[in-house]
CSV table of C-alpha atoms and ligand atoms in Angstrom, one decimal:
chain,number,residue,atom,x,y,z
S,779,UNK,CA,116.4,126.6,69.1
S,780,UNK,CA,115.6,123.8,72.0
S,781,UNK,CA,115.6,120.6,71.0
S,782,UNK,CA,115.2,117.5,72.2
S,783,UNK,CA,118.5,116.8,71.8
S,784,UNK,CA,120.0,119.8,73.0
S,785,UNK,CA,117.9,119.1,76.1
S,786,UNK,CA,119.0,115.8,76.6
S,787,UNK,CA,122.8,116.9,76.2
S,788,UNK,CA,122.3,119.6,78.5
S,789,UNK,CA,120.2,117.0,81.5
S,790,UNK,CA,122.7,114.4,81.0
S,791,UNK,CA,125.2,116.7,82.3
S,792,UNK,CA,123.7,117.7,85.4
S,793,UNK,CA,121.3,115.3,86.0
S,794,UNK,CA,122.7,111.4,86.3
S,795,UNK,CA,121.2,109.9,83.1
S,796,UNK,CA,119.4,112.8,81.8
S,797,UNK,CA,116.4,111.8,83.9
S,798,UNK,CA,115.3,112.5,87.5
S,799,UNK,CA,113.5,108.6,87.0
S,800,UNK,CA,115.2,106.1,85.6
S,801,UNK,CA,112.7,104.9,82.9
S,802,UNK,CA,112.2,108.0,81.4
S,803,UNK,CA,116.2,107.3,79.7
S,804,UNK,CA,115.0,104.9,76.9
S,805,UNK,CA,117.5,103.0,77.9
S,806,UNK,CA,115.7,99.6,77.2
S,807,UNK,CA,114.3,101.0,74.1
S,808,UNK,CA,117.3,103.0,72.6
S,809,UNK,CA,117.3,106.9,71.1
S,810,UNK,CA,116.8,109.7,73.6
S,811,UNK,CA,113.5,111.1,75.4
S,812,UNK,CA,111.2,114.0,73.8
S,813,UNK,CA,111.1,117.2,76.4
S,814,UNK,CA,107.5,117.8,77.1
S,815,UNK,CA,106.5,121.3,77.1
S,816,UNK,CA,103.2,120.6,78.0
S,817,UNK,CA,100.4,118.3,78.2
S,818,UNK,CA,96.6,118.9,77.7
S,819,UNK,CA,93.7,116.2,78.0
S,820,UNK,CA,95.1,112.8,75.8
S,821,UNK,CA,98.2,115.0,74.2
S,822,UNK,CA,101.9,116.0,75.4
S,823,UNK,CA,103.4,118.2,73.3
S,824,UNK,CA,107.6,117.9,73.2
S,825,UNK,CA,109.8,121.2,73.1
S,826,UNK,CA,109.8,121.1,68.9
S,827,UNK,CA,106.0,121.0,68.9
S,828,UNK,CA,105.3,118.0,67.8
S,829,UNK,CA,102.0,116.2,69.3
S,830,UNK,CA,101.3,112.8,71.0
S,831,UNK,CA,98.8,111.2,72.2
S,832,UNK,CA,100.0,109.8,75.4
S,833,UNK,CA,99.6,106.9,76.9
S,834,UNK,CA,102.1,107.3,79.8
S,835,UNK,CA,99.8,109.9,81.5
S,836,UNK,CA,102.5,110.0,84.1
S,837,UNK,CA,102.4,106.4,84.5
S,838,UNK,CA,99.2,106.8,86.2
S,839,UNK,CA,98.3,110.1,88.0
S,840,UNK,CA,96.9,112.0,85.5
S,841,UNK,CA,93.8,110.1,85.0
S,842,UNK,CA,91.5,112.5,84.2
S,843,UNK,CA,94.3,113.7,81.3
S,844,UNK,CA,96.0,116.7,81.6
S,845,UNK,CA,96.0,119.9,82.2
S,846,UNK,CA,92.2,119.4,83.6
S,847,UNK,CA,90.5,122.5,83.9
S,848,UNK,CA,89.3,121.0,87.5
S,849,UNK,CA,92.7,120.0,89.0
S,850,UNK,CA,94.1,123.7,87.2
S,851,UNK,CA,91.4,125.2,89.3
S,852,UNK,CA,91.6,123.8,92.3
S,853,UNK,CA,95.7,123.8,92.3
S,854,UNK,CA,95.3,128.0,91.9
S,855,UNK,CA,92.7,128.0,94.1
S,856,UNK,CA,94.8,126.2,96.9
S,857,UNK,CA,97.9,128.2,95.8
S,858,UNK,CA,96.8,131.6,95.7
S,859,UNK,CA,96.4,131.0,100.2
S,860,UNK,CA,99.7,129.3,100.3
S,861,UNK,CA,101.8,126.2,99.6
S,862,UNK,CA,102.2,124.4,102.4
S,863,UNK,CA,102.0,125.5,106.1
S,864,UNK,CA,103.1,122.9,109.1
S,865,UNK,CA,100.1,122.8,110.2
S,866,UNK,CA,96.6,120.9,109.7
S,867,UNK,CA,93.9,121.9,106.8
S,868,UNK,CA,90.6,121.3,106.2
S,869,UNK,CA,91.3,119.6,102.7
S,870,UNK,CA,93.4,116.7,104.6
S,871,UNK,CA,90.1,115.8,107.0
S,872,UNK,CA,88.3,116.1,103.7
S,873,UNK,CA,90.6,113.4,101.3
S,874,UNK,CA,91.0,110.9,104.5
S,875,UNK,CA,87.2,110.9,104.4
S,876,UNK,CA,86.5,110.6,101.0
S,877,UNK,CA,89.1,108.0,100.8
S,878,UNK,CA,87.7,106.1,103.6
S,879,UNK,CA,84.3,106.3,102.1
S,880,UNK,CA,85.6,104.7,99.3
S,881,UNK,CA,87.4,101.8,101.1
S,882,UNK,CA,85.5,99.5,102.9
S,883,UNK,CA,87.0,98.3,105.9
S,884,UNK,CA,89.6,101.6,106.0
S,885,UNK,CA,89.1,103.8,108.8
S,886,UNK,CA,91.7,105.7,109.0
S,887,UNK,CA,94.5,106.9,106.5
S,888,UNK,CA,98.5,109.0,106.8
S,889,UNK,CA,99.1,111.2,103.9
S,890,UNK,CA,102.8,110.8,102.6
S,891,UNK,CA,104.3,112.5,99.4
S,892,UNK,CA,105.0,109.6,97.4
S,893,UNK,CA,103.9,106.1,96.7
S,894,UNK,CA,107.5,104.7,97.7
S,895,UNK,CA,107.0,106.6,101.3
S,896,UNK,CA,103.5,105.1,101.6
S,897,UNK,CA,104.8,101.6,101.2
S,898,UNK,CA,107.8,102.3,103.7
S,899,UNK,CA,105.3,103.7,106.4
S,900,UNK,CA,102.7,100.5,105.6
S,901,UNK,CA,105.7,98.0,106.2
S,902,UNK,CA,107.1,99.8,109.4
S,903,UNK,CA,103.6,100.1,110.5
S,904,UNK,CA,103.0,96.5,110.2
S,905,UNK,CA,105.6,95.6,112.0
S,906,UNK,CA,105.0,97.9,114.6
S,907,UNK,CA,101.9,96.5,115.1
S,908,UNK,CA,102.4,93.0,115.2
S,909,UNK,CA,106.3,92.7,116.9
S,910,UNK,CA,107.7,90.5,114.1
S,911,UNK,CA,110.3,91.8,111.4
S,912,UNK,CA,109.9,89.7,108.0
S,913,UNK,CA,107.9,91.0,105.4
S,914,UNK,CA,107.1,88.7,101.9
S,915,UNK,CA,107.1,90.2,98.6
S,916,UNK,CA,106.6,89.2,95.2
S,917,UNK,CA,108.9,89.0,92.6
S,918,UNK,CA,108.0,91.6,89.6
S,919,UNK,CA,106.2,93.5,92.3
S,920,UNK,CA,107.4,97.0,92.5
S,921,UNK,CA,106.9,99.0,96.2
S,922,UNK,CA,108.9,101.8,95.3
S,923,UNK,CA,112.2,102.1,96.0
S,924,UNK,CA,113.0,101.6,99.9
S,925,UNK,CA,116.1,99.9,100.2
S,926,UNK,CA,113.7,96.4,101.7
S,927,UNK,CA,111.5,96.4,98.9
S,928,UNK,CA,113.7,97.0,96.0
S,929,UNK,CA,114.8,93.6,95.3
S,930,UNK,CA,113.3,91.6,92.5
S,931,UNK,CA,111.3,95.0,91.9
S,932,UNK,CA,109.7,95.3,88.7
S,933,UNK,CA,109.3,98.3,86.9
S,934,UNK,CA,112.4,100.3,86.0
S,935,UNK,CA,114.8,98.1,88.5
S,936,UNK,CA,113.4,94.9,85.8
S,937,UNK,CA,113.8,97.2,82.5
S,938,UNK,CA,117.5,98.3,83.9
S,939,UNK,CA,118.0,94.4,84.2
S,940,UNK,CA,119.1,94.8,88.0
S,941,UNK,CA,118.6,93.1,91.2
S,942,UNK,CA,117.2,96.2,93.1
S,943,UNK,CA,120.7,95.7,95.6
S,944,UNK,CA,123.4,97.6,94.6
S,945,UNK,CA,124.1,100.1,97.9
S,946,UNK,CA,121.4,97.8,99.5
S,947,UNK,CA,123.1,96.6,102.6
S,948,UNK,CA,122.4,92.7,103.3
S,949,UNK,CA,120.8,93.7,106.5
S,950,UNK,CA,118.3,95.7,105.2
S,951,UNK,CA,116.8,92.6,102.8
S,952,UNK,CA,117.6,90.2,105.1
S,953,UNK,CA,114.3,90.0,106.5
S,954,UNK,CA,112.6,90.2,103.1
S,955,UNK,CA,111.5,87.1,101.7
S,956,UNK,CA,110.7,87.2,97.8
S,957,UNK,CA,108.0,84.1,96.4
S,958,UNK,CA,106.9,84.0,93.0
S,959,UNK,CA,103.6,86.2,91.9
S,960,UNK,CA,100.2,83.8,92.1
S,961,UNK,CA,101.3,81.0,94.1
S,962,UNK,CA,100.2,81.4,98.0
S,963,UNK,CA,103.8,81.1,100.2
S,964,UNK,CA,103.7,79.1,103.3
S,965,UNK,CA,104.0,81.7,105.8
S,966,UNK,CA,105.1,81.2,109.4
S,967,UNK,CA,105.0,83.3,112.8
S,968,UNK,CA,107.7,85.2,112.1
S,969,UNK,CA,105.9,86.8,109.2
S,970,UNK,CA,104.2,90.4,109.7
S,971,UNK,CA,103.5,91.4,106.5
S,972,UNK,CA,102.8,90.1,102.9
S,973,UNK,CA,103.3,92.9,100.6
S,974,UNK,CA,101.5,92.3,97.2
S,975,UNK,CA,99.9,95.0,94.3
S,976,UNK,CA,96.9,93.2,93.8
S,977,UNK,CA,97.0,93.2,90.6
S,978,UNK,CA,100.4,93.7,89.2
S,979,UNK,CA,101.3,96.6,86.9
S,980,UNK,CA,105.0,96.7,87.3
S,981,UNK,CA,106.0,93.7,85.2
S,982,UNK,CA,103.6,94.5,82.5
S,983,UNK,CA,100.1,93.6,83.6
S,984,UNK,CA,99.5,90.8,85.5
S,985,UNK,CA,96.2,89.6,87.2
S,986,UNK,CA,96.3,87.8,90.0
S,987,UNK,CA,95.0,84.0,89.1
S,988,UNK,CA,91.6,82.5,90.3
S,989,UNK,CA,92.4,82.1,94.6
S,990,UNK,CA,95.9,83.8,94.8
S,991,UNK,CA,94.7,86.7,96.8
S,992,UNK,CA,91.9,84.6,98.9
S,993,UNK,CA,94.9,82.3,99.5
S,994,UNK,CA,97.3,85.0,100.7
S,995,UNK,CA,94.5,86.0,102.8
S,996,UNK,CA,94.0,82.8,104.3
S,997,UNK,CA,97.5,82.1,104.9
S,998,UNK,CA,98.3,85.5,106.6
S,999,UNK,CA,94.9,84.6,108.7
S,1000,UNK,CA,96.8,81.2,109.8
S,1001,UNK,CA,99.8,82.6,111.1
S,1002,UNK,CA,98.6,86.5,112.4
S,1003,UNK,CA,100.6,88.1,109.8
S,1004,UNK,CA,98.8,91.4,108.2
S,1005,UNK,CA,98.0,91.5,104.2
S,1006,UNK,CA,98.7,95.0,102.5
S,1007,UNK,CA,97.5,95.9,99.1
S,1008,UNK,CA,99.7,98.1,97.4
S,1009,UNK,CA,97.4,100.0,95.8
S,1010,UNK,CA,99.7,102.7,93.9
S,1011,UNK,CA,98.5,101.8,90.9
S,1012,UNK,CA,95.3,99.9,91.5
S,1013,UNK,CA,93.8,102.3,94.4
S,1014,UNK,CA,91.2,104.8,92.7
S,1015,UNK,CA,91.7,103.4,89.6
S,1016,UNK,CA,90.6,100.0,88.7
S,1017,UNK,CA,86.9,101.0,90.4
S,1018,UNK,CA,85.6,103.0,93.2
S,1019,UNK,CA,86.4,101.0,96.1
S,1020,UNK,CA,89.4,99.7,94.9
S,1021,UNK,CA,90.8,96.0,94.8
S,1022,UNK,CA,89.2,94.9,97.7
S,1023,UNK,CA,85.9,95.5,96.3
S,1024,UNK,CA,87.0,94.5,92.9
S,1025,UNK,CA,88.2,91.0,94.2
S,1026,UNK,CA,86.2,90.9,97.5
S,1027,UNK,CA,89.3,90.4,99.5
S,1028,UNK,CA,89.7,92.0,102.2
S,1029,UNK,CA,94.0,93.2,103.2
S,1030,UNK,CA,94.4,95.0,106.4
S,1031,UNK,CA,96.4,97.8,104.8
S,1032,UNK,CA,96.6,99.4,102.3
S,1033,UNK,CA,98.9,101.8,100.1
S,1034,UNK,CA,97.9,104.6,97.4
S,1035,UNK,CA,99.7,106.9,95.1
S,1036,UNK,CA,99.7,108.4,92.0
S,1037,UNK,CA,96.0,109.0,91.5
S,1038,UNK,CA,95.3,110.0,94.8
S,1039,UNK,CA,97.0,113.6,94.3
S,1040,UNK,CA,95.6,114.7,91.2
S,1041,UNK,CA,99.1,114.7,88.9
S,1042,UNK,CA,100.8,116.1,92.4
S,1043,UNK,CA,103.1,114.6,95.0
S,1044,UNK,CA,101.4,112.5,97.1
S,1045,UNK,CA,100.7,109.1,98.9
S,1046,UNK,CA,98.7,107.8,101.7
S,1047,UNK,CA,98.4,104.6,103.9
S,1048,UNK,CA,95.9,103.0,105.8
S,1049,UNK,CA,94.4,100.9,108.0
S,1050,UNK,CA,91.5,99.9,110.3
S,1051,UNK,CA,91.3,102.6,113.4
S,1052,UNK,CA,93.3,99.7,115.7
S,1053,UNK,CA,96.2,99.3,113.3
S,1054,UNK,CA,96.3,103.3,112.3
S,1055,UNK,CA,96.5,103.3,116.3
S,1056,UNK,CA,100.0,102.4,116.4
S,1057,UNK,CA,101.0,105.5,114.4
S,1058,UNK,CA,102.9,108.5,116.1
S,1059,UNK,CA,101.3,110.3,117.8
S,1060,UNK,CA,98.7,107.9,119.3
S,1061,UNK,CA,101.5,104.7,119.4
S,1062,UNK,CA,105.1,104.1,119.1
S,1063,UNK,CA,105.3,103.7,115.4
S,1064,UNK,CA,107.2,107.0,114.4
S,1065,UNK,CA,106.0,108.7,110.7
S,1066,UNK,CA,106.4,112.5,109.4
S,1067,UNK,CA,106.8,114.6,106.5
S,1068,UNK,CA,106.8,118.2,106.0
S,1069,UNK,CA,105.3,118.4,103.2
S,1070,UNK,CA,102.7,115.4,104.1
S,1071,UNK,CA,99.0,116.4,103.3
S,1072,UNK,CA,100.0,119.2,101.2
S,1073,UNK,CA,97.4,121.6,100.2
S,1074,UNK,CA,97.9,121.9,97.0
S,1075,UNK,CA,98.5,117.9,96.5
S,1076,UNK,CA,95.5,117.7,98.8
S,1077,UNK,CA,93.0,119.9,96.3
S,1078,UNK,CA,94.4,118.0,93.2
S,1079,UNK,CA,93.3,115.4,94.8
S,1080,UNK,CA,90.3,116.0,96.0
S,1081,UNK,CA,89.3,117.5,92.4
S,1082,UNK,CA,90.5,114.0,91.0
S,1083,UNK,CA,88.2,112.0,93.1
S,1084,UNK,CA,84.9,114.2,92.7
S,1085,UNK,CA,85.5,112.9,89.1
S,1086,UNK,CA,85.7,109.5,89.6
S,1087,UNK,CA,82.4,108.8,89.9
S,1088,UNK,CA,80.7,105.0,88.9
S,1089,UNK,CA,80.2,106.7,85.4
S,1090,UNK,CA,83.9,107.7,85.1
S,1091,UNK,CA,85.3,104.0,85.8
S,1092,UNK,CA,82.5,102.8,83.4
S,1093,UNK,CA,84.3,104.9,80.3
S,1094,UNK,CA,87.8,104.6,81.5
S,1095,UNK,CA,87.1,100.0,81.4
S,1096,UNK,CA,85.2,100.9,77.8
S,1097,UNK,CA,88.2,102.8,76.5
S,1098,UNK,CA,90.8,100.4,77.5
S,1099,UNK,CA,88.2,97.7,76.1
S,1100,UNK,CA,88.2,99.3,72.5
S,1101,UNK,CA,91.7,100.0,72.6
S,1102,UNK,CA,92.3,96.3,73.7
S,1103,UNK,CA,89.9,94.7,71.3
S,1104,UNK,CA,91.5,97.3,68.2
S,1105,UNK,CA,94.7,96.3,69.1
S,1106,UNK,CA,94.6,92.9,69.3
S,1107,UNK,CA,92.6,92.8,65.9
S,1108,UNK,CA,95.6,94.7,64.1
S,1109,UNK,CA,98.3,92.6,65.8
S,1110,UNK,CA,96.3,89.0,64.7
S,1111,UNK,CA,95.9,91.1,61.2
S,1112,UNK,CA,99.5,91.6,60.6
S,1113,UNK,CA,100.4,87.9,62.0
S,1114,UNK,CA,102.0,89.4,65.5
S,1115,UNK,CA,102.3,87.6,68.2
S,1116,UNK,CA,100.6,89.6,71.8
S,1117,UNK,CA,98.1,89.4,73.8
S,1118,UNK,CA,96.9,92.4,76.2
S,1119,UNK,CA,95.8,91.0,79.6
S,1120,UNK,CA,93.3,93.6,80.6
S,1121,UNK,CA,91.5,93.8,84.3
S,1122,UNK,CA,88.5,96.4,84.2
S,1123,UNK,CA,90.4,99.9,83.3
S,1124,UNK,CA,93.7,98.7,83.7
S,1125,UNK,CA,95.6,97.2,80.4
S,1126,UNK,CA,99.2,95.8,79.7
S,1127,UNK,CA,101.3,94.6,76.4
S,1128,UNK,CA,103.2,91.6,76.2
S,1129,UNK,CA,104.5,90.4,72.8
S,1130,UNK,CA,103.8,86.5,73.4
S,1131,UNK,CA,101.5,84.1,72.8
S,1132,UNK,CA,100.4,83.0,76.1
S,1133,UNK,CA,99.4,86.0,79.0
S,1134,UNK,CA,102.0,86.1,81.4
S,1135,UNK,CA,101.3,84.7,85.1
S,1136,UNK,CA,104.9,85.8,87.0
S,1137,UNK,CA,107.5,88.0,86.8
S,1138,UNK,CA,109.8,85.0,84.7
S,1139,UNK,CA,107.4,84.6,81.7
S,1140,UNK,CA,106.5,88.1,81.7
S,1141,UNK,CA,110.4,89.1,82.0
S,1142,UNK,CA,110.7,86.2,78.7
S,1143,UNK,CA,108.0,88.4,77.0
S,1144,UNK,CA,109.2,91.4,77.7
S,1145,UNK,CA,113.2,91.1,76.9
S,1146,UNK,CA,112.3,89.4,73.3
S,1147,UNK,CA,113.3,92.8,71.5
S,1148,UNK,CA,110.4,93.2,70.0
S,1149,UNK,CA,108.8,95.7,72.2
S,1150,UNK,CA,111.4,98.6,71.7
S,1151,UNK,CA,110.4,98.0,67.3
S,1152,UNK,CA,106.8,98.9,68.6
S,1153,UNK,CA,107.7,101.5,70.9
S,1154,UNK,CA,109.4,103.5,68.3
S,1155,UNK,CA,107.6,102.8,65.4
S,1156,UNK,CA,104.2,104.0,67.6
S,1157,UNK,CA,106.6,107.4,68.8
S,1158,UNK,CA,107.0,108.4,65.2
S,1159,UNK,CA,103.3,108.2,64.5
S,1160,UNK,CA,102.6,110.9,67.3
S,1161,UNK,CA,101.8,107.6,69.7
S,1162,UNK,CA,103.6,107.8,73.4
S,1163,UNK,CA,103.9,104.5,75.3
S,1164,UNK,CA,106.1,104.0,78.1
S,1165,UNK,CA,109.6,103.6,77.2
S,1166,UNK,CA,109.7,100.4,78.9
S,1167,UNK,CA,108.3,96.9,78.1
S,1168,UNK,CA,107.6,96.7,81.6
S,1169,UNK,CA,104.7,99.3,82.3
S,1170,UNK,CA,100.8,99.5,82.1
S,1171,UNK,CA,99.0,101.3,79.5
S,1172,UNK,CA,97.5,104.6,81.0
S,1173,UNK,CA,94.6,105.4,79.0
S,1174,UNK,CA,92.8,108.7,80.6
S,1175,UNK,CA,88.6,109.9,80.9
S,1176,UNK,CA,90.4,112.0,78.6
S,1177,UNK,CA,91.0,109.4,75.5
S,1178,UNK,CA,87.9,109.7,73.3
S,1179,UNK,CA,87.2,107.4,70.2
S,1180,UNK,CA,89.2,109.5,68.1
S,1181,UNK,CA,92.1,109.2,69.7
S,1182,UNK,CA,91.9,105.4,70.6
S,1183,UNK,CA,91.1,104.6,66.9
S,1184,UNK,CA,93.9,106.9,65.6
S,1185,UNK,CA,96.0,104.7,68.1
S,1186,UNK,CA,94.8,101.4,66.6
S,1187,UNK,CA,95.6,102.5,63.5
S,1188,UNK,CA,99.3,102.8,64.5
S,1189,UNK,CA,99.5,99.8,65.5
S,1190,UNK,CA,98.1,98.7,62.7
S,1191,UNK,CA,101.0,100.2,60.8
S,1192,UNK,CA,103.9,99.3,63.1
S,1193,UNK,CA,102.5,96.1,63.4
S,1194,UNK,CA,103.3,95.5,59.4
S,1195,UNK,CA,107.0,96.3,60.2
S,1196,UNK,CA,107.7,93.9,62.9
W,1989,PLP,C1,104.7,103.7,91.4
W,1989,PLP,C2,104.5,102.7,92.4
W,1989,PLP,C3,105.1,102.8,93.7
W,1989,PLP,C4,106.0,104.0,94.0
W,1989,PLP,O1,105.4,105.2,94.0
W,1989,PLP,P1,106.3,106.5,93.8
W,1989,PLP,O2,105.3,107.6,93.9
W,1989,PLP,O3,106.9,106.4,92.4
W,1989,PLP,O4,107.3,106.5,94.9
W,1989,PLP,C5,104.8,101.9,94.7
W,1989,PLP,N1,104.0,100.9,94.4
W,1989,PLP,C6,103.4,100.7,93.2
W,1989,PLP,C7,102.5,99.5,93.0
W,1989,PLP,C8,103.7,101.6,92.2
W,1989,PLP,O5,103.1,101.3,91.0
């Protein structure tokens, strides 16, 4: 019979780890990962059958849940005239329209196949554009994983404990400067970019505090360097427009992921027309992919966004409300310390006292060892979080009441035990 274990014997040796990401190991929260066989709506079901409700949602892209009958149709739909062809499709006109619909103040967009390549693209853009080479990132920010933006990267580089620049050569980071999450860096004219994820979801969830992201704007306004919004998480997610509409701060470019293709491969940057002009082939600025704007990734997405409608974003902030609120009522029951800092849809978990505000308390609240006790005690009662203290709570248009109060009840449980 296939097991879990059998499977993870059998990845570990052929795949480094077991995993084709590093989070998905457990390694920060011990025992080995459940095979899933497939996934429909709020559930993943592992290889031996056994049913969670899922919170991972593939940390982010399958907001709708999965397995939606939309997305299935529009993937076979898409499929059944091809995969992918080397050459331009209607469906890639439609996204960068509907995308720049949604965006105030983005004209133009460059579909890529993953978040990490849209953030690559953004910062060689930027500095295309404006001639300079530094770039500024925030510590606990995570961009993916280009050799510049690795280092003091949240997400899995934070859970592995590393530094994000083991076979990074010094060059490459040499002209990345890393400044602490909410405080506004004093930037100077060598600067062309300050790379920031609005809100920040890679080091649990942070918001940004009262002025940090007017300040950044300011600054970068002071010295002619460009603001970009790494929206991988954020973008089509916390509301319509995304965070610039959300916050009322406007960056000059943006990055998207994860929701934008439906639960398939893709990313996208963009930018106002003038900036977008730099891009090969209207400027200098050289960016391909063959498999950029794929149709199928291009339908998913498409079928995705017709979704998200006002309506959509108003359930999704309800049901991460209810689950906040329940959760937070069983942890205070059971005399647990967390809090859940929650922006609009988008939720995080940090067992603490006081909501984290930069990557060093929420790194305190996250390596206490408490969160792997939760993790594990919420896996055996059918409940899948991310196996990482680290990572957002993904809560789909998929999680009804039933399954948020089943969840709640879970923790009401585990919460007992710690
Ligand atoms: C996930 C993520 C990325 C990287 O996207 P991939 O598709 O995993 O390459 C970049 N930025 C942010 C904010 C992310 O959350």
């Amino acid at each position: 019979m296939t097991t879990n274990e059998s499977l993870f014997e059998r990845a570990q040796a052929v795949i480094p780890g077991g995993v084709n990401s590093p989070v998905r190991a457990f390694g920060s929260v011990g025992g080995r990962p459940y095979f899933v066989e497939r996934g429909e709506g709020p559930f993943v079901y592992d290889v031996e059958g056994k049913r969670y409700i899922d919170f991972v949602q593939s940390y982010g892209p399958s907001i709708l849940g999965h397995a939606h009958p939309a997305i299935l149709a529009a993937i076979n739909d898409a499929a059944s005239r091809g995969t992918s062809y080397g050459a331009p499709t209607e469906n890639e006109v439609r996204i960068a329209e509907e995308m720049c619909d949604r965006v105030a103040g983005m004209e133009m967009v460059r579909l890529v196949s993953s978040g990490t390549e849209a953030a690559m693209s953004a910062i060689r853009l930027a500095r295309g554009a404006t001639g300079r080479d530094k770039i500024v990132k925030f510590a606990g920010n995570y961009h993916g994983h280009t050799d510049s933006l690795l280092v003091a990267g949240g997400s899995g580089v934070a859970q592995q404990g590393l530094k994000g620049s083991e076979g990074v050569t010094a060059g490459a980071i040499a002209d990345t400067i890393v400044a602490p999450y909410n405080v506004v860096p004093e930037l100077d004219e060598s600067i062309a970019v300050v790379c920031v994820e609005p809100v920040a979801a890679n080091m649990g969830l942070v918001a940004p505090a009262p002025g940090f992201l007017e300040g950044l704007r300011a600054e970068c306004d002071r010295v002619g360097a460009l603001l970009l919004f790494d929206e991988v998480i954020t973008g089509f997610r916390l509301c319509r427009g995304g965070s610039a509409a959300w916050f009322g701060v406007q960056p000059d470019v943006w990055c998207f992921g994860k929701v934008i293709g439906g639960g398939l491969p893709m990313g996208a940057f963009g930018a106002s027309r003038e900036a977008m002009g730099n891009l090969a082939p209207l400027g200098g600025v050289y960016q391909a992919g063959t498999l950029s704007g794929n149709p199928l990734a291009t339908a998913a997405g498409l079928a995705a966004l017709s979704h998200l409608t006002t309506d959509a974003y108003e359930q999704l902030t309800a049901t991460a409300s209810r689950l906040q609120e329940g959760m937070l009522d069983a942890f205070a029951a059971a005399g647990v310390s967390a809090v859940l800092p929650r922006v609009g849809p988008l939720l995080g978990l940090f067992f603490t006292d006081i909501e984290p505000h930069d990557f060093d308390s929420a790194k305190a609240a996250a390596d206490n060892g408490v969160y792997p006790r939760f993790f594990h005690g919420m896996l055996d009662r059918g409940i899948a979080l991310a196996p990482g203290a680290y990572e957002a709570l993904f809560p789909s248009l998929a999680h009804g009441t039933a399954e948020i109060d089943a969840t709640i009840e879970a923790v009401a449980e585990v919460a007992s035990t710690l």
